[in-house]
Coordinates of C-alpha atoms in Angstrom, one line a residue:
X1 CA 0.0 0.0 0.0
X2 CA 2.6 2.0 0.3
X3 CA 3.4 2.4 -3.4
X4 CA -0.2 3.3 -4.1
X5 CA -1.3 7.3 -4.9
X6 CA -4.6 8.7 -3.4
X7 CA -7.3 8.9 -6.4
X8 CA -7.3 12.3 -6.0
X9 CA -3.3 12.9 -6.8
X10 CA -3.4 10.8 -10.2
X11 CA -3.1 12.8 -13.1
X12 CA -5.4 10.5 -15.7
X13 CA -5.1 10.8 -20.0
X14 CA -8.5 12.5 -19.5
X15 CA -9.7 14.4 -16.7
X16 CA -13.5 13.0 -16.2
X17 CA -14.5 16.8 -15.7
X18 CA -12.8 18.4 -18.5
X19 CA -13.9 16.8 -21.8
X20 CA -11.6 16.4 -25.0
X21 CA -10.8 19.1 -27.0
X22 CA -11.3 22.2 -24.0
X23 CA -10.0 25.3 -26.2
X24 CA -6.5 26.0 -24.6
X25 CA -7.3 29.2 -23.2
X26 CA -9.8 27.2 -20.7
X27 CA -7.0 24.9 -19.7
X28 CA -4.4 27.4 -19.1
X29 CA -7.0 29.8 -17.0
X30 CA -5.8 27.9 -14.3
X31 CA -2.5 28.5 -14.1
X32 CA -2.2 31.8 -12.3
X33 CA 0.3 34.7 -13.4
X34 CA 1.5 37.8 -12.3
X35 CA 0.0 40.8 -14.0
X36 CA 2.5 43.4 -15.8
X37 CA 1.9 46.2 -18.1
X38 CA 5.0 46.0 -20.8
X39 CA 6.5 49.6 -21.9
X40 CA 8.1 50.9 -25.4
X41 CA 9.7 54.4 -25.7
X42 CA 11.0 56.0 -28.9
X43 CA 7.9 58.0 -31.6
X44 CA 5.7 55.9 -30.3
X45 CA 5.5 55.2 -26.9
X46 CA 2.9 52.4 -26.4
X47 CA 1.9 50.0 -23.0
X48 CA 0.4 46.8 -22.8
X49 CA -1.0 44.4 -19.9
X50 CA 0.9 41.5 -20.1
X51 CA 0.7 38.0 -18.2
X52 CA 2.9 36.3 -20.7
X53 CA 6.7 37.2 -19.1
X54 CA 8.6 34.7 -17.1
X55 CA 12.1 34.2 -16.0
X56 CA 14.9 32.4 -17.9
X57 CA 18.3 32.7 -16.1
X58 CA 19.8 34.3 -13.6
X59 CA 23.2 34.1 -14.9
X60 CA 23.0 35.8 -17.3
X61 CA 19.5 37.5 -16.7
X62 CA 17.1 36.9 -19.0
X63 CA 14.0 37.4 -19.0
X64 CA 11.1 36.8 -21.9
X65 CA 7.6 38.2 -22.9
X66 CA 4.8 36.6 -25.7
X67 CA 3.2 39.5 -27.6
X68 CA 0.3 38.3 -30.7
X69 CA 1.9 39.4 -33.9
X70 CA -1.1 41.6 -34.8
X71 CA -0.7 43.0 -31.3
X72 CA 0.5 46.9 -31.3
X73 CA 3.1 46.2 -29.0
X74 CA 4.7 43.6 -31.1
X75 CA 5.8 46.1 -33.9
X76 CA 7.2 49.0 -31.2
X77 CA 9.6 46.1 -29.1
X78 CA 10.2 44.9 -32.8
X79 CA 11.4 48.6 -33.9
X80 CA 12.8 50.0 -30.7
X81 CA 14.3 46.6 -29.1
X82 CA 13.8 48.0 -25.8
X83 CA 11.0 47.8 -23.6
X84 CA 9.8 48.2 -19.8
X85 CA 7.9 45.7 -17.8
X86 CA 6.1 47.1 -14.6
X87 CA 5.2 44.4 -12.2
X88 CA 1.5 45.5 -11.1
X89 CA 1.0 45.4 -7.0
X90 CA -3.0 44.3 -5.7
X91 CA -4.0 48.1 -6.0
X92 CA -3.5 48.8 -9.8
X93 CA -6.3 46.4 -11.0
X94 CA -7.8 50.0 -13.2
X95 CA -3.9 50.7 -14.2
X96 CA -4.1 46.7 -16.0
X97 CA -7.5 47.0 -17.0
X98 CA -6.5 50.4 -18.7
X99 CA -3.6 49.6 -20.9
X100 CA -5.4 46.3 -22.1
X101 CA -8.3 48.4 -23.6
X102 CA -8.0 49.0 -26.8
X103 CA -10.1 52.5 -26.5
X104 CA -7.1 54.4 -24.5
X105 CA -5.6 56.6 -26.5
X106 CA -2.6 55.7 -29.0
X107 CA 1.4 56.5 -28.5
X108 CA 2.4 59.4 -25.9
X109 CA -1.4 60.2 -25.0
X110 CA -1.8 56.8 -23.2
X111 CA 0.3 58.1 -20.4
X112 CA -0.8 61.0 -19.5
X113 CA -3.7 60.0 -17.2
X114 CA -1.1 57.4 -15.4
X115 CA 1.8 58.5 -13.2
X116 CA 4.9 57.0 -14.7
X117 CA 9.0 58.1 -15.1
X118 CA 11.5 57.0 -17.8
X119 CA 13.6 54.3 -17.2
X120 CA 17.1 55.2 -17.0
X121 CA 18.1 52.7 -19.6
X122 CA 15.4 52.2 -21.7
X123 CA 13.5 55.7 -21.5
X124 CA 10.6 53.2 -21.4
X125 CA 7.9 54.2 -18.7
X126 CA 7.7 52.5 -15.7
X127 CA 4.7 52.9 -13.6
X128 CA 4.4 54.5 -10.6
X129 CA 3.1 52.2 -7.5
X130 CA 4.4 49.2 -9.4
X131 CA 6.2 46.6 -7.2
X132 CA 8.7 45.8 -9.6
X133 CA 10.5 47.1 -12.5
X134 CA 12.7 45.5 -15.1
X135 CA 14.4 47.4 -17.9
X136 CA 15.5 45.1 -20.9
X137 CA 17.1 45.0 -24.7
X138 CA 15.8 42.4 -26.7
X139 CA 18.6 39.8 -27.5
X140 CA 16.7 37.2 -29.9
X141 CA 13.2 36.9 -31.1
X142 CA 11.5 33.3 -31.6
X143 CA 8.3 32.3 -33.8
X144 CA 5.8 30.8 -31.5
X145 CA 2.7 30.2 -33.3
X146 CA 0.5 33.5 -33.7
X147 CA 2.8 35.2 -30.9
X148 CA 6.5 36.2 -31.2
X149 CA 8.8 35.2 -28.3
X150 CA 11.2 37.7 -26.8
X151 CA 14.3 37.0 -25.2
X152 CA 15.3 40.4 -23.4
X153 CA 18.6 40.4 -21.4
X154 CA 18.1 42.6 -18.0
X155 CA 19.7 46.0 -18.1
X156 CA 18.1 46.8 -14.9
X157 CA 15.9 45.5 -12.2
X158 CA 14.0 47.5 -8.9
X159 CA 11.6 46.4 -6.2
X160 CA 9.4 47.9 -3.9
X161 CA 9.0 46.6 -0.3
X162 CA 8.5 42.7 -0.3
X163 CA 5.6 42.6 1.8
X164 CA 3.4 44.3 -0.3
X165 CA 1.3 41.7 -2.4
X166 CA 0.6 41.4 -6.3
X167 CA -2.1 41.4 -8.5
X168 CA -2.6 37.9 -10.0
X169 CA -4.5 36.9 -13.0
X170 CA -6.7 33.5 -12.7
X171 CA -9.7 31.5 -14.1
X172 CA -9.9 35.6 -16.3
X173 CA -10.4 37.6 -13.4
X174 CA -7.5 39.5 -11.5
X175 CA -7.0 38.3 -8.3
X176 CA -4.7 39.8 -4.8
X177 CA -2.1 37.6 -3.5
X178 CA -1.9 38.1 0.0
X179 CA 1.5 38.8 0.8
X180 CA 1.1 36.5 4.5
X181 CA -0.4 33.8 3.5
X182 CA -0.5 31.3 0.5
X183 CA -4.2 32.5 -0.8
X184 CA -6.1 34.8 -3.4
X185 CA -8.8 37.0 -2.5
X186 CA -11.2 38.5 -5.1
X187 CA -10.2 42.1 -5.3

């Protein structure tokens, strides 16, 4: 008996309450992600919400970020190779909300109803009340399906007090992580 898993920790072919075929998206809802807003400078400054960045390594640092093709923000990393990533704290659900509409206004306009400064490196903006802020130069780009991958190395990376908690983004709906305790609370 000792060799035997409880039926509830075996991973079956099929989960019984998830039929074949689930469209992706559905799936991957529950895998919960921090919540960024990615930055360009240069003619056109432009910001996008962003769940799709993740660490690589360390050593050096790396760091990458998935952005649609069609996406505007695929075309200004493309041309500037350069871009900002603001790591969003539980507060700045309107700030996320904000730079994924696609109403807000277009290049410089978009930030004038947020607080922001230019990074030091990148002249990207980097939100104000963020937790975290990463400045990066694009090193390679990858196909990956309707999306380009971005490899950026990490010019430059700041944090805000450790105890404050994120926003998180799960099931679609943004989410606080409670900076004491391992839970998410509906904002």
């Amino acid at each position: 008996m000792g060799d035997q898993v409880a039926s509830d920790e075996r991973v079956p072919a099929r989960h019984p309450a998830t039929p074949a075929g689930t469209p992706l998206r559905d799936v991957l809802a529950e895998f919960a992600t921090g919540v960024t807003v990615l930055t360009v400078a240069g003619e056109r400054p432009h910001g996008m919400t962003a769940n799709s960045v993740t660490s690589v390594s360390l050593d050096p640092p790396l760091v990458l970020c998935c952005v649609a093709r069609t996406a505007r923000m695929h075309d200004a990393i493309a041309s500037t190779g350069r871009l900002g990533v603001s790591v969003l704290g539980r507060g700045q659900e309107q700030l996320a909300r904000y730079f994924a509409d696609k109403r807000r206004p277009e290049g410089a306009a978009q930030f004038d109803r947020v607080d922001w400064c230019p990074g030091p490196y990148t002249g990207a903006p980097l939100l104000s009340g963020a937790l975290a802020w990463l400045e990066c130069e694009v090193a390679e780009t990858y196909e990956g399906g309707d999306h380009s991958i971005f490899l950026s190395r990490v010019l430059d990376a700041t944090r805000r007090d450790r105890r404050l908690p994120g926003l998180v983004f799960f099931r679609s709906a943004f989410h606080r992580a409670v900076a004491d305790q391992d839970a998410l609370t509906r904002p």
